Amino acid sequence: MPIITYRDALREAMDEEMARDENVILLGEEVAEYNGAYKVSQGLWDKYGSGRVIDTPITEEGFTGVGIGAAMAGLRPIVEWMTVNFSIMALDQVINNAAKMRYMSGGQFNVPIVFRGPNGPAEYLAAQHSQALQTLFVHIPGLKVVAPATPYDAKGLLKSAIRDDNPVIFLEGELMYQWKGEVPDGEYLIPIGKADIKREGEDVTIVTYSKPLRVVEEAAAELAKRGIEAEIVDLRSLRPLDEETIYRSVKKTNRCVVVDESWPMVSVASHVGWMVSRNCFDDLDAPVELVTSEDVPMPYNHRLELAVQPSVEKVIKAVQKVMYLV
Amino acid sequence: MSRVFTIEKYSREFLIDLLKKMILIRRFEEKAGQMYGLQKIGGFCHLYIGQEAVAVGSIAALDLSEDYVLTTYRDHGHALACGMDPKVLMAELYGKITGCSKGKGGSMHLFDVENHMYGGHGIVGSHIPLATGVALKLKYKGEAGVVACYFGDGAIHQGSFHESLNMAKIWDLPIVYICENNQYGMGTNYERISSVRDFYKMGRSYGIPGKQVDGMNVLEVYEEMLQAVRIARESGLSSFLEIKTYRYRGHSMSDPAKYRTREELDEYRQQDPILLFKDALIEYGIISEDDYKAMDNECKVISNNAAEFAEMSEEPGLETLYEDVLA
């Protein structure tokens, strides 16, 4: 099977969907002539032209709203946010317009649109450019939110997101664009709302998604050396959430750690932790542990910024805690 | 202000239709206000009384089989001018299942996807990019339509307005931006919070031609809109109309409008868009006073029937709560 980068997987998905449906357009800052700030859209402007791959001014609220309006009228736009940090400028459009149009019109309007871009901490970018903002979107009814961690999942989920009749927030990662993985030739889709078991194990369930998957995989390998077999549940979709897969795993292992690179308060991690505590209460041998980013803005200094985020050591420690080894 | 009505240019049928639509909005809004007082309608309810000539004159210049309308939360007038059924609108104001948005939108969120009435939007200025996006779709698909995007003087300082005009210009989008300057953003006179007094000039910053229009003269509104629509349709270019108007009532039903004087209100009532047009039609022998009274009665009956329909309609069932969150 061909091995390609996460970046190329995203581009393949957009390319294939644009070739398949002329209603799919791409707009955002630097997506066309510059080939994308992170080169995700490389070559698409050459192939599809300025009418379909559209460079916008730096007006996140404006072009996000333009995409939503075009979606209301029948197009299927992909709006690229250069980074999700900048989507804060466009939150009114996402929350008040995209998420609510169908409901407040009594079902008259669909908003088939994808908002995509890199989310989460990167390196040396400091507080405003290095934050995991998924909670803002996951909170909102009327949105779907996905955060794939592998090239395979990224391609299959982006194609599903583009074909979905609802607004989908598609969260990538600046540091993930170079990640490589197997992606088959030809068409496949991954349904939104399905988690994936990335590693099977009997002793503890580690629920995670997006970039921390690698940290969790490394921790699981280390734990295996110590005789602990972790099962890794990669959520892939944050809204809707695949509760069934989480519970099935926890009921098997009786222990659960949730690893999430956003802040701890009112997060995906805290929500999953609550749900597992409530719905697997009789199966749990220990309280659910969370590993999140520290509750501070991201510092610039590299030593400090690494200390903020989930790490292999933190994950191992949390696993040891739910196994009463520390 | 002396006004010229170019009555002779139009057919009797067209002129009467304009007048009737304005009267219907007036009577519908009075009924809505009355029913609000009786607590049949709740929440925010923004009446269009005084501004009728704007929606009626401008929407008359559209062909809604290919053109689109997007407006603010003060949307009853536009919805009626787009030909939406007064019963369905009143039912939506009552929050009934027979309303256009099945009781989930209310007064501020009237929609009719078939007739291209694309809302009914509650956040000041937030729909201006949406309208611009609908225009992008028209351009991308090579369709003949034009978008009419309405907003108030309060919205013109929002970034969304400025961002949208810039994009409409760089992409040459077929859209007419219409600022209904009723002179008060909620309780604040625009002169107190704007560095620019003549809003129509603001389009020029983005290379979009602007014009100031008398919003109390339905024919002037129609003619200026017709020209703007023609530019959009034939050349695919945007334009900007500042239509000067006045709302007789408060910002919403809960606003006693103490920020303006009785004299100011009376002065505008002398320039009532319906009475001015009615007088002109009588003067030109198009209608008689009795014709007018008959029309007025008819509109009162339509409005009463709408309220009765809303009253008799069912509440949405609790099982609809989770419907239409997602497609």
Tab-separated table of C-alpha atoms in Angstrom, chain A residues 22-25 27 51-52 54-75 89 92-93 96-97 99 101-110 141-144 165-167 239-240, chain B residues 68 70 92 100-102 104-106 109-114 117-123 125-134 136-137 140-141 158-160 163-164 166-167 170-171 173 320-327:
chain	number	residue	atom	x	y	z
A	22	GLU	CA	-18.363	20.631	-9.402
A	23	ASN	CA	-20.175	22.184	-6.446
A	24	VAL	CA	-17.107	21.647	-4.290
A	25	ILE	CA	-14.995	24.798	-4.080
A	27	LEU	CA	-11.603	29.174	-0.344
A	51	GLY	CA	-13.131	30.164	-9.927
A	52	ARG	CA	-12.954	27.109	-7.687
A	54	ILE	CA	-10.243	31.108	-4.285
A	55	ASP	CA	-7.736	33.289	-2.464
A	56	THR	CA	-9.512	35.472	0.071
A	57	PRO	CA	-8.460	38.607	1.870
A	58	ILE	CA	-7.514	38.194	5.532
A	59	THR	CA	-11.096	38.422	6.700
A	60	GLU	CA	-11.960	35.250	8.574
A	61	GLU	CA	-15.450	36.353	9.539
A	62	GLY	CA	-16.136	37.525	6.015
A	63	PHE	CA	-14.958	34.544	3.977
A	64	THR	CA	-16.299	32.040	6.485
A	65	GLY	CA	-19.698	33.678	6.107
A	66	VAL	CA	-19.333	33.750	2.333
A	67	GLY	CA	-18.769	30.004	2.399
A	68	ILE	CA	-21.855	29.481	4.544
A	69	GLY	CA	-24.012	31.616	2.250
A	70	ALA	CA	-22.745	29.724	-0.786
A	71	ALA	CA	-23.563	26.455	1.001
A	72	MET	CA	-27.092	27.644	1.760
A	73	ALA	CA	-27.488	28.295	-1.952
A	74	GLY	CA	-26.277	24.840	-2.981
A	75	LEU	CA	-22.481	24.799	-3.232
A	89	MET	CA	-12.518	35.779	14.293
A	92	ASP	CA	-20.134	34.117	15.042
A	93	GLN	CA	-20.477	32.798	11.516
A	96	ASN	CA	-24.797	31.568	14.850
A	97	ASN	CA	-25.140	30.867	11.154
A	99	ALA	CA	-24.798	25.547	13.089
A	101	MET	CA	-29.539	27.705	9.906
A	102	ARG	CA	-31.235	24.358	9.493
A	103	TYR	CA	-32.881	24.386	12.904
A	104	MET	CA	-34.121	27.963	12.921
A	105	SER	CA	-35.495	27.650	9.397
A	106	GLY	CA	-37.516	24.589	10.350
A	107	GLY	CA	-35.381	22.341	8.167
A	108	GLN	CA	-35.524	24.507	5.038
A	109	PHE	CA	-31.770	24.970	4.698
A	110	ASN	CA	-28.829	22.621	4.784
A	141	PRO	CA	-25.379	21.424	18.422
A	142	GLY	CA	-25.712	21.619	14.657
A	143	LEU	CA	-22.008	21.038	14.004
A	144	LYS	CA	-20.058	17.869	13.389
A	165	ASP	CA	-24.968	17.852	4.278
A	166	ASN	CA	-24.021	19.456	7.591
A	167	PRO	CA	-21.289	21.863	8.643
A	239	ARG	CA	-19.254	15.122	17.524
A	240	PRO	CA	-21.070	12.828	17.126
B	68	TYR	CA	-32.471	36.264	-3.572
B	70	LEU	CA	-31.506	38.271	2.842
B	92	GLU	CA	-44.329	31.663	13.056
B	100	CYS	CA	-42.682	28.912	8.051
B	101	SER	CA	-39.939	27.688	10.381
B	102	LYS	CA	-42.222	25.275	12.268
B	104	LYS	CA	-38.458	27.236	15.800
B	105	GLY	CA	-37.443	30.548	14.288
B	106	GLY	CA	-39.955	33.104	15.472
B	109	HIS	CA	-36.089	34.015	11.526
B	110	LEU	CA	-38.556	33.964	8.675
B	111	PHE	CA	-37.423	31.831	5.739
B	112	ASP	CA	-38.881	30.626	2.466
B	113	VAL	CA	-36.304	28.610	0.580
B	114	GLU	CA	-38.564	28.103	-2.461
B	117	MET	CA	-36.323	34.507	1.002
B	118	TYR	CA	-33.110	33.458	2.763
B	119	GLY	CA	-33.919	34.942	6.210
B	120	GLY	CA	-34.497	36.568	8.780
B	121	HIS	CA	-31.103	36.873	10.659
B	122	GLY	CA	-30.663	37.842	14.271
B	123	ILE	CA	-27.097	39.051	14.685
B	125	GLY	CA	-24.449	42.451	10.242
B	126	SER	CA	-23.808	38.717	10.444
B	127	HIS	CA	-25.889	37.904	7.361
B	128	ILE	CA	-24.030	40.317	5.075
B	129	PRO	CA	-21.274	37.754	4.356
B	130	LEU	CA	-23.972	35.105	3.833
B	131	ALA	CA	-25.621	37.250	1.180
B	132	THR	CA	-22.224	37.792	-0.405
B	133	GLY	CA	-21.770	34.018	-0.467
B	134	VAL	CA	-25.101	33.540	-2.222
B	136	LEU	CA	-20.628	34.014	-5.142
B	137	LYS	CA	-22.728	30.958	-5.907
B	140	TYR	CA	-19.724	30.521	-9.903
B	141	LYS	CA	-22.708	28.778	-11.475
B	158	GLN	CA	-19.680	45.944	11.733
B	159	GLY	CA	-16.594	44.407	10.167
B	160	SER	CA	-18.807	41.967	8.292
B	163	GLU	CA	-15.294	42.677	4.662
B	164	SER	CA	-18.219	41.790	2.422
B	166	ASN	CA	-14.379	44.353	-0.293
B	167	MET	CA	-14.930	40.761	-1.430
B	170	ILE	CA	-12.635	41.988	-5.898
B	171	TRP	CA	-14.779	39.119	-7.170
B	173	LEU	CA	-20.428	39.752	-7.389
B	320	THR	CA	-39.903	17.956	17.206
B	321	LEU	CA	-37.289	19.212	19.664
B	322	TYR	CA	-34.469	17.195	18.150
B	323	GLU	CA	-35.679	17.464	14.566
B	324	ASP	CA	-33.643	19.488	12.081
B	325	VAL	CA	-30.563	19.902	14.273
B	326	LEU	CA	-28.703	18.016	11.549
B	327	ALA	CA	-29.578	17.081	8.006
